[in-house]
Coordinates of N, CA and C in Angstrom, one line a residue:
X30 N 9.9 -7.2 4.6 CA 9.1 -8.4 4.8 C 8.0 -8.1 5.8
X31 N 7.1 -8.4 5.5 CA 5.8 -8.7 6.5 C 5.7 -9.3 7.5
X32 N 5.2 -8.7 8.9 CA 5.7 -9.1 10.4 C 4.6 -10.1 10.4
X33 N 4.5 -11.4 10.2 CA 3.7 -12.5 10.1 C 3.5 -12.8 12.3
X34 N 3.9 -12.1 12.7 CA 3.5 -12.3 14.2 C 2.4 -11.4 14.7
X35 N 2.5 -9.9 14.1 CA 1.7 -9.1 14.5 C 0.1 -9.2 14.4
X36 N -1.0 -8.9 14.7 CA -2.0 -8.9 14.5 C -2.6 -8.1 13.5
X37 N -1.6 -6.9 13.3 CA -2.1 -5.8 12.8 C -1.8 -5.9 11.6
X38 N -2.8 -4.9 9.9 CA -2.5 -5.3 8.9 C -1.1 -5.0 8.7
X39 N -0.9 -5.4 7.4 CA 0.6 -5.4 6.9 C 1.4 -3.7 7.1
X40 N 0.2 -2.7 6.8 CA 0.8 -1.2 6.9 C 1.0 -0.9 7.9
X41 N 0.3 -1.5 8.9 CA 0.1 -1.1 10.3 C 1.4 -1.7 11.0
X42 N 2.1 -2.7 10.3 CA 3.5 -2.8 10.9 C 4.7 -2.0 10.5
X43 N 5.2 -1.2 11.7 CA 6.6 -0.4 10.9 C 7.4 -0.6 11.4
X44 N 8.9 -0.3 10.9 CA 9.8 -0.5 11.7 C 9.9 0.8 13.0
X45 N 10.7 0.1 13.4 CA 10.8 0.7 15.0 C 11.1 1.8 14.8
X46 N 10.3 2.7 15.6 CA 10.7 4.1 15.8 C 12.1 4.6 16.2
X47 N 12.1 5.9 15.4 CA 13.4 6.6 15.8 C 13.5 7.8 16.3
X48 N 14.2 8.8 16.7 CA 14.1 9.7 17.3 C 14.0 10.9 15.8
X49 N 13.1 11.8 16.2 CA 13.5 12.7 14.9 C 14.5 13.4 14.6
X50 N 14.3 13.7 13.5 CA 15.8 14.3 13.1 C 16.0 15.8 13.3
X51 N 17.2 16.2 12.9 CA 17.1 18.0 13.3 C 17.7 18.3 12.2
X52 N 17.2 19.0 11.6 CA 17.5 19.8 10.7 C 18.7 20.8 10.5
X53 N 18.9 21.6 11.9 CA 19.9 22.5 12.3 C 20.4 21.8 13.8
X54 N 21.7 22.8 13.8 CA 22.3 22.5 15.5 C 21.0 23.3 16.6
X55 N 21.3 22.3 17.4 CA 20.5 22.5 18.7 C 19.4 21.4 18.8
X56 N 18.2 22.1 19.6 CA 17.5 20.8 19.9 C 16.9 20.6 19.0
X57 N 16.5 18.9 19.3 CA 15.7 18.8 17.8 C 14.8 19.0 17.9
X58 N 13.9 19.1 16.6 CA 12.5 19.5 16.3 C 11.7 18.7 15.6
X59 N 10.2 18.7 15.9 CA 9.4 17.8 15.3 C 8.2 18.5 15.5
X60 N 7.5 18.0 13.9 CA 6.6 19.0 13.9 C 5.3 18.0 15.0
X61 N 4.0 19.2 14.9 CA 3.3 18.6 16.0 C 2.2 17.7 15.1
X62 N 2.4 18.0 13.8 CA 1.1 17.2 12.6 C 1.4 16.1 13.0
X63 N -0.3 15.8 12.6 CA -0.3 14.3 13.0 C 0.3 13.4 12.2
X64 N 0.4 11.9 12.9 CA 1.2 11.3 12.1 C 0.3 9.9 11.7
X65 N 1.1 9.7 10.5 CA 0.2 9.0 9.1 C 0.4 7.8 10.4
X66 N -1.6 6.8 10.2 CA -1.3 5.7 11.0 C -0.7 4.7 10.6
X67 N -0.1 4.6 9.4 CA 1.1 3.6 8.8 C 2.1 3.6 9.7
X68 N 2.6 4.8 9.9 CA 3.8 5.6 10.8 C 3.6 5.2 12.0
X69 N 2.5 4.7 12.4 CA 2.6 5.3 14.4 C 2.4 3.6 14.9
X70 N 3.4 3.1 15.5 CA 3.9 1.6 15.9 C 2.8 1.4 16.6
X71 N 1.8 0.3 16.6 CA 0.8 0.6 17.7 C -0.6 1.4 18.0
X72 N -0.1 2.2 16.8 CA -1.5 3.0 16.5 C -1.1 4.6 17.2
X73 N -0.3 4.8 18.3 CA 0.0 6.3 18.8 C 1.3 6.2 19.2
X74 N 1.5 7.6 19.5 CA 2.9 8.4 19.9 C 3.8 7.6 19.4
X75 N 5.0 7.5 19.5 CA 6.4 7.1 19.4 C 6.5 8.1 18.8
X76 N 8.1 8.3 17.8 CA 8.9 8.7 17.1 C 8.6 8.5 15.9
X77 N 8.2 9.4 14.4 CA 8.8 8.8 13.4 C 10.0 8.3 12.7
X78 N 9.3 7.4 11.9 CA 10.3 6.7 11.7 C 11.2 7.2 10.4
X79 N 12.6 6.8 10.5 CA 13.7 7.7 9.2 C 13.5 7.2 7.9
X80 N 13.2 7.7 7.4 CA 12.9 7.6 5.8 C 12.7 8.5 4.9
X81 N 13.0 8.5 3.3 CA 13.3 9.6 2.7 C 12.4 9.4 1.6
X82 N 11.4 10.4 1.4 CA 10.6 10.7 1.1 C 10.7 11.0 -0.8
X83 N 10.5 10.5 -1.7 CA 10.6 10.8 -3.3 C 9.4 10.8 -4.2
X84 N 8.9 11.8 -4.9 CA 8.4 11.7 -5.7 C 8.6 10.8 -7.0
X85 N 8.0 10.2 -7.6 CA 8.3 8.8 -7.8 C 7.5 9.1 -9.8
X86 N 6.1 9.6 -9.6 CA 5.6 9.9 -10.7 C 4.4 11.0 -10.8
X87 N 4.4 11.6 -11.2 CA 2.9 12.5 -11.3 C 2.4 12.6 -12.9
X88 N 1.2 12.8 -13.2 CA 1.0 13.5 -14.0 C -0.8 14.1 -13.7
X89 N -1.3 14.4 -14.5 CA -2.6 15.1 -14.1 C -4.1 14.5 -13.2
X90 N -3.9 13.3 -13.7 CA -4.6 12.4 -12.5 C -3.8 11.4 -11.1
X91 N -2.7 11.3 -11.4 CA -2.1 10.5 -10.3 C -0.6 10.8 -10.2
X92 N -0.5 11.0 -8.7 CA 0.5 10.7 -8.2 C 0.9 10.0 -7.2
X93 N 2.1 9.7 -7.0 CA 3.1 7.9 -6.5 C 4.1 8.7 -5.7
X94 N 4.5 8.5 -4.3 CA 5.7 8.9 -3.7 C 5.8 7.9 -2.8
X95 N 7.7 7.6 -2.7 CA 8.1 6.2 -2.3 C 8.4 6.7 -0.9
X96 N 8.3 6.5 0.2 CA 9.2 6.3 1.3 C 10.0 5.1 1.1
X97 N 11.4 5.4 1.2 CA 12.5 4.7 1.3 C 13.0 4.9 2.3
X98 N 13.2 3.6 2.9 CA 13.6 3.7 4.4 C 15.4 3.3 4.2
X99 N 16.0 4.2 5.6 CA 17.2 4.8 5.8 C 17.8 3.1 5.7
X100 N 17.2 2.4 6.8 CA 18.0 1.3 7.4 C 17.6 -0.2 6.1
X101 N 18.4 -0.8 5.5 CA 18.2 -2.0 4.5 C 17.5 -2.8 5.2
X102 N 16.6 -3.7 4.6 CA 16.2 -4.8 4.5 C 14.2 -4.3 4.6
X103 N 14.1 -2.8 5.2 CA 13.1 -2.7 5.6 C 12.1 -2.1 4.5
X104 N 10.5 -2.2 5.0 CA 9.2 -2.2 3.4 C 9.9 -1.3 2.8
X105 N 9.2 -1.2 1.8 CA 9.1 0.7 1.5 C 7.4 1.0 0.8
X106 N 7.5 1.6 1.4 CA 5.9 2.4 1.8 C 5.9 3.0 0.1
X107 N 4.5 3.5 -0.1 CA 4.4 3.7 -1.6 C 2.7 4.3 -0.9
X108 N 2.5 5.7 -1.7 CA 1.4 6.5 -1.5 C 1.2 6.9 -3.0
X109 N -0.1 6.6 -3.3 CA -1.2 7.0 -4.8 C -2.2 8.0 -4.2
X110 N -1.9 8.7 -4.7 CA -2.8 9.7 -4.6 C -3.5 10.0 -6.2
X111 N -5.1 9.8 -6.2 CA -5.8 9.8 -7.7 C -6.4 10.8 -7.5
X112 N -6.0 12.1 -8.6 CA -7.4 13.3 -8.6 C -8.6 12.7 -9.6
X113 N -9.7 12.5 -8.2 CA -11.2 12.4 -9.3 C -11.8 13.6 -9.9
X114 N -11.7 14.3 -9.0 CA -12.3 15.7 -9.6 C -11.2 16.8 -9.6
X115 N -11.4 18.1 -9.7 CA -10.7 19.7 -9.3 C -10.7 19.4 -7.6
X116 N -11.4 19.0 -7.0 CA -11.8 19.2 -5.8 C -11.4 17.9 -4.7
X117 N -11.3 16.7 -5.5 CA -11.9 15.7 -4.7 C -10.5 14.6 -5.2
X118 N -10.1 13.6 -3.8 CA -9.1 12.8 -4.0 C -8.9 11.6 -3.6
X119 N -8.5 10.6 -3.9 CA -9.0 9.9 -3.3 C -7.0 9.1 -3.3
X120 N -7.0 8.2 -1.9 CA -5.3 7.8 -2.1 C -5.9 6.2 -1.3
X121 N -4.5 5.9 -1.6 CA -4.4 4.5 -1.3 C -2.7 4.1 -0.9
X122 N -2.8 3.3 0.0 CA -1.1 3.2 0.6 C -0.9 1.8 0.5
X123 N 0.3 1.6 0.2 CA 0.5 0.5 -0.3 C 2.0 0.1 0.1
X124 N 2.5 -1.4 0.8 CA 3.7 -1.7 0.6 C 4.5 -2.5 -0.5
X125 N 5.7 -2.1 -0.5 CA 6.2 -3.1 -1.3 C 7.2 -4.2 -1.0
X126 N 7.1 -5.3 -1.2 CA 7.8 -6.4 -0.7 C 7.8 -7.7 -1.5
X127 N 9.0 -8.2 -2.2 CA 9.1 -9.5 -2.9 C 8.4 -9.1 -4.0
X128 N 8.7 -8.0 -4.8 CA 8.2 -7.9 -6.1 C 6.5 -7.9 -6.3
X129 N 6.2 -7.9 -4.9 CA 4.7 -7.5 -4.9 C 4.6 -6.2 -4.4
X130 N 3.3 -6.0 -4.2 CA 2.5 -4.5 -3.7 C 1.5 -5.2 -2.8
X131 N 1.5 -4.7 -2.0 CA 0.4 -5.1 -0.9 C -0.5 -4.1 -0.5
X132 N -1.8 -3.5 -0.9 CA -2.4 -2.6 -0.6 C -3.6 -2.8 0.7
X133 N -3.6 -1.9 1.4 CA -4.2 -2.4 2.8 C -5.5 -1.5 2.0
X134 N -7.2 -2.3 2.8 CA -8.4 -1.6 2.4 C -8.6 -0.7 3.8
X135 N -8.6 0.6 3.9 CA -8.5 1.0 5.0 C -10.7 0.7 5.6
X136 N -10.6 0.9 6.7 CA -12.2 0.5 7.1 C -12.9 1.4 6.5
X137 N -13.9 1.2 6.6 CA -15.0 2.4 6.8 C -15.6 2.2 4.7
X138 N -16.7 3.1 4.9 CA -16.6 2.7 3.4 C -16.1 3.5 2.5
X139 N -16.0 2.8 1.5 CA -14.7 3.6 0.7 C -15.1 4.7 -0.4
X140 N -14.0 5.4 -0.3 CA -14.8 7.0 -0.8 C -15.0 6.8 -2.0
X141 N -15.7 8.0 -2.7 CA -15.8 8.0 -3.9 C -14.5 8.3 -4.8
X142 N -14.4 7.5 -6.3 CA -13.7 7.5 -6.6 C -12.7 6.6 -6.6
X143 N -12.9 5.3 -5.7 CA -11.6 4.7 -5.3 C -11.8 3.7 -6.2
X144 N -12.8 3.1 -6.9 CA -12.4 2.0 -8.3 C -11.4 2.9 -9.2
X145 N -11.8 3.9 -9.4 CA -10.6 4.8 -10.7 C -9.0 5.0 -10.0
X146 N -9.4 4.9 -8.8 CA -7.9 5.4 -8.3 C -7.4 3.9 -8.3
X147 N -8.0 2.8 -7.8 CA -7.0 1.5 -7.7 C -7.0 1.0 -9.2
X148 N -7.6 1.4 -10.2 CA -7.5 1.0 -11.3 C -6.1 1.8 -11.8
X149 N -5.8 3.1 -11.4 CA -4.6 3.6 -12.1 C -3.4 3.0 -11.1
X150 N -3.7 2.4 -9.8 CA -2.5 2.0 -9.5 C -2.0 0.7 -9.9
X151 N -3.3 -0.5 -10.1 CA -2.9 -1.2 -10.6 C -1.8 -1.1 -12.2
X152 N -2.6 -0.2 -13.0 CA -2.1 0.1 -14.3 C -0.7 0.5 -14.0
X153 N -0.2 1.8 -12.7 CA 1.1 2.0 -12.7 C 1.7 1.1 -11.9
X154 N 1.5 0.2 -11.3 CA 2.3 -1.5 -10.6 C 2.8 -2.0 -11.7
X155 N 2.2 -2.2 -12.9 CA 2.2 -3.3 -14.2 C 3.1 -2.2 -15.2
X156 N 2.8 -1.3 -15.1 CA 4.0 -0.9 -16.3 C 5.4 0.0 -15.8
X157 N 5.1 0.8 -14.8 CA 6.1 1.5 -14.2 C 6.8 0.5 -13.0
X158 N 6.0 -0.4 -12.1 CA 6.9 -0.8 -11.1 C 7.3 -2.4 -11.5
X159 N 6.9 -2.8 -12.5 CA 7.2 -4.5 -13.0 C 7.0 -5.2 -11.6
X160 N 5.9 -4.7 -10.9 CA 5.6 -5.8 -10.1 C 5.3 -7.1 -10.6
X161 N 5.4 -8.4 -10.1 CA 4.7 -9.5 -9.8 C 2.9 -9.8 -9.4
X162 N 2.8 -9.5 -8.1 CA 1.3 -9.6 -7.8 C 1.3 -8.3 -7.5
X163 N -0.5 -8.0 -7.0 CA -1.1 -6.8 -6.4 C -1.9 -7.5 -5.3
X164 N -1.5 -7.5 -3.9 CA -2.4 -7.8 -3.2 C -3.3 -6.9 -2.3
X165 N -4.4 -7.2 -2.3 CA -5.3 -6.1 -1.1 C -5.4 -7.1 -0.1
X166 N -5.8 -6.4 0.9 CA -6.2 -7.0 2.4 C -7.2 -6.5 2.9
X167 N -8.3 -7.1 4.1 CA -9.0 -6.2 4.5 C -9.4 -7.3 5.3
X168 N -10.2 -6.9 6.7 CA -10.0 -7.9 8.2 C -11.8 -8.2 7.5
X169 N -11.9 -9.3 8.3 CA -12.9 -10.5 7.9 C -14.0 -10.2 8.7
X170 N -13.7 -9.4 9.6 CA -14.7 -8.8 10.6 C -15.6 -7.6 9.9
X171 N -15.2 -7.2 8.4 CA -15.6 -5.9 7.9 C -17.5 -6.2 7.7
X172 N -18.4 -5.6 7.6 CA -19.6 -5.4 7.7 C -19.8 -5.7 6.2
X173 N -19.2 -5.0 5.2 CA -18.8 -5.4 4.0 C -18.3 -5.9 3.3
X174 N -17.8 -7.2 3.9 CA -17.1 -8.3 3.2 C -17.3 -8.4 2.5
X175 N -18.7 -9.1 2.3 CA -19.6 -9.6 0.9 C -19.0 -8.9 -0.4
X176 N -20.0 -7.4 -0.4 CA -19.5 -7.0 -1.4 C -18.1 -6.4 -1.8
X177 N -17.5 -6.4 -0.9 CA -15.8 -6.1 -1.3 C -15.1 -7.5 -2.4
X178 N -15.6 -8.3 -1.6 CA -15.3 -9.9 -2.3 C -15.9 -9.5 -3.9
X179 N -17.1 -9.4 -4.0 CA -17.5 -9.6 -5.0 C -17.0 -8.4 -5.9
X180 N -16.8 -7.0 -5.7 CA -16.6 -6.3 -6.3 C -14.7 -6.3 -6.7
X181 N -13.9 -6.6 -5.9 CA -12.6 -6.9 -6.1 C -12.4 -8.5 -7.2
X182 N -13.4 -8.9 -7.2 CA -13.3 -10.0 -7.4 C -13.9 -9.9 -9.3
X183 N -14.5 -8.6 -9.4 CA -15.4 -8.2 -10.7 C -13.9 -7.7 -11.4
X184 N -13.1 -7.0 -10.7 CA -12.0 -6.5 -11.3 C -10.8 -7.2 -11.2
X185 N -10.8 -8.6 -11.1 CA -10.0 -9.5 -11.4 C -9.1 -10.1 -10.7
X186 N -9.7 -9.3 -8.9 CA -8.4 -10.3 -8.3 C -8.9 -11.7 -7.8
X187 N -8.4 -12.6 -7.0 CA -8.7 -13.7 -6.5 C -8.2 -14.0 -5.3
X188 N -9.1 -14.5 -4.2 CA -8.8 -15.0 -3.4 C -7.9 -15.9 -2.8
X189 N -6.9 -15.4 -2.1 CA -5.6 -16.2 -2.2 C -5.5 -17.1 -1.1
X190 N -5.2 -18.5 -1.3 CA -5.6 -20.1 -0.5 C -4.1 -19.0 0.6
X191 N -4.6 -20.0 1.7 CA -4.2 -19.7 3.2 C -2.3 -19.4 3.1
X192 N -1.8 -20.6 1.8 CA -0.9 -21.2 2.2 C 0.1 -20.4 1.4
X193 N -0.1 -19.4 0.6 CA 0.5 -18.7 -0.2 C 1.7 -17.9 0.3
X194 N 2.7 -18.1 -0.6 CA 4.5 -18.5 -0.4 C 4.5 -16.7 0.5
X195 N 3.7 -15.6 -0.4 CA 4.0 -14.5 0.0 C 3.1 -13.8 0.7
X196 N 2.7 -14.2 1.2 CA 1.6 -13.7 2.7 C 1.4 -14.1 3.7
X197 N 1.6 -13.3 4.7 CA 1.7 -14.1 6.3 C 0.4 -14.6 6.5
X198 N 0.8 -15.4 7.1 CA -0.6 -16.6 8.2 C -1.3 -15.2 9.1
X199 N -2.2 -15.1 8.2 CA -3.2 -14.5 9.4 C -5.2 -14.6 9.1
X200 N -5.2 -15.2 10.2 CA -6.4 -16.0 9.9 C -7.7 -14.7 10.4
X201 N -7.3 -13.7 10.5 CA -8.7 -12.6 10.6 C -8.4 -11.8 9.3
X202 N -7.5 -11.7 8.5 CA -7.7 -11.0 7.1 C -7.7 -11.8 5.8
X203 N -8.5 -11.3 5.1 CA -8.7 -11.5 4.0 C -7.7 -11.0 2.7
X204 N -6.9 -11.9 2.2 CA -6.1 -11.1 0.9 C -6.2 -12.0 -0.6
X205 N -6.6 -10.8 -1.1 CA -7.0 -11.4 -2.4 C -5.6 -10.7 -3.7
X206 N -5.6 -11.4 -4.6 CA -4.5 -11.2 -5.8 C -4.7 -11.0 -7.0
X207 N -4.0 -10.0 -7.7 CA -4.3 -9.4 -9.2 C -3.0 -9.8 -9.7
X208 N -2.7 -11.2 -10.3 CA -1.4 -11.2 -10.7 C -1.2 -10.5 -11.9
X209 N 0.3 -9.8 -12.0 CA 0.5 -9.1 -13.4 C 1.2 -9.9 -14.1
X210 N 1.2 -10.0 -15.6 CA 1.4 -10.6 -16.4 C 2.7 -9.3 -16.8
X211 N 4.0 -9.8 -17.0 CA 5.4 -9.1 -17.2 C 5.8 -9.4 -18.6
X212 N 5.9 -8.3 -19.1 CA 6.3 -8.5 -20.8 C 7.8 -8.0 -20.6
X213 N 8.7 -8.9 -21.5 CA 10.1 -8.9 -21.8 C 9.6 -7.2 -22.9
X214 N 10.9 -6.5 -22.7 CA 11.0 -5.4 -23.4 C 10.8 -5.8 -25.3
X215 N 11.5 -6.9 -25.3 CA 11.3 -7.5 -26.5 C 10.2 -7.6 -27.5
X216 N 9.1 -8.2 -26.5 CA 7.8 -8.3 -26.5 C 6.7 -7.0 -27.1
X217 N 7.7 -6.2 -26.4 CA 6.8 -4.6 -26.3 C 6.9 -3.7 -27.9
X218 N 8.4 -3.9 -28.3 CA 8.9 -3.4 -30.0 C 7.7 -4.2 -30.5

């Protein structure tokens, strides 16, 4: 569930740090790479957090890996990575919670490639993860609001009223919705 107290977007809340793990007897070890800012409580240092890492789907343009966290009740984190080119990649992080996806719009402007890459994640939400909604977020303060609105909005999500059952009260972000429409297997023969 979504920490509806915190300020910070939905990715930016993790559960509480833990100490790392060790691999072998003796002291433990952690590497020095940096750590994903989804990961880092606050934005720096702590501990990462325990969770077990799965490849989920690949094939020549996209791949999906779940973090599944150790302890129950807690998100689970979900990383797309889209190849646009030989060269060039573009990812997107996303939580999952209540049969939704919540994808955070990280700042800055967004690289090339990233309408093809959120278009294949929406496509693998809707047929591989039987989600419900697809929500994005992105803080209200962005320089680019405007056209985020409008171009999210060209690809069919919508603006979601304040009061909505599955998104925290937070009055500096913006979240908009791509509901998926769920076909009974039945449907599919």
């Amino acid at each position: 569930m979504i920490n509806t107290q915190d300020s910070s977007l939905p990715l930016s809340n993790s559960p509480q740090p833990q100490p790392c793990r060790s691999s072998v007897p003796g002291p433990r070890w952690c590497s020095d790479a940096p750590h994903p800012l989804s990961k880092i409580p606050g934005g720096r240092g702590g501990g990462r957090d325990r969770s077990l890492s799965a490849l989920i789907y690949t094939d020549e343009k996209l791949t999906v890996i779940q973090e599944v966290p150790v302890h129950e009740g807690k998100p689970h984190i979900i990383h797309f990575q889209y190849q646009v080119t030989e060269v060039k990649t573009t990812s997107w992080d996303a939580v999952l919670s209540n049969q939704s996806l919540f994808v955070e719009i990280p700042d800055g402007v967004l690289a090339d490639g990233s309408k093809e890459g959120l278009l294949a994640l929406l496509e693998f939400a809707e047929e591989k993860m039987k989600v419900s909604y697809v929500f994005i977020c992105f803080r209200k303060s962005r320089e680019d609001r405007v056209p985020l609105l409008k171009t999210f909005s060209f690809l069919g999500f919508e603006i979601v009223r304040p009061d909505h059952p599955y998104v925290p009260s937070r009055p500096d972000v913006i979240f908009m919705v791509y509901p998926l429409e769920q076909t009974s297997s039945s449907d599919e023969e």
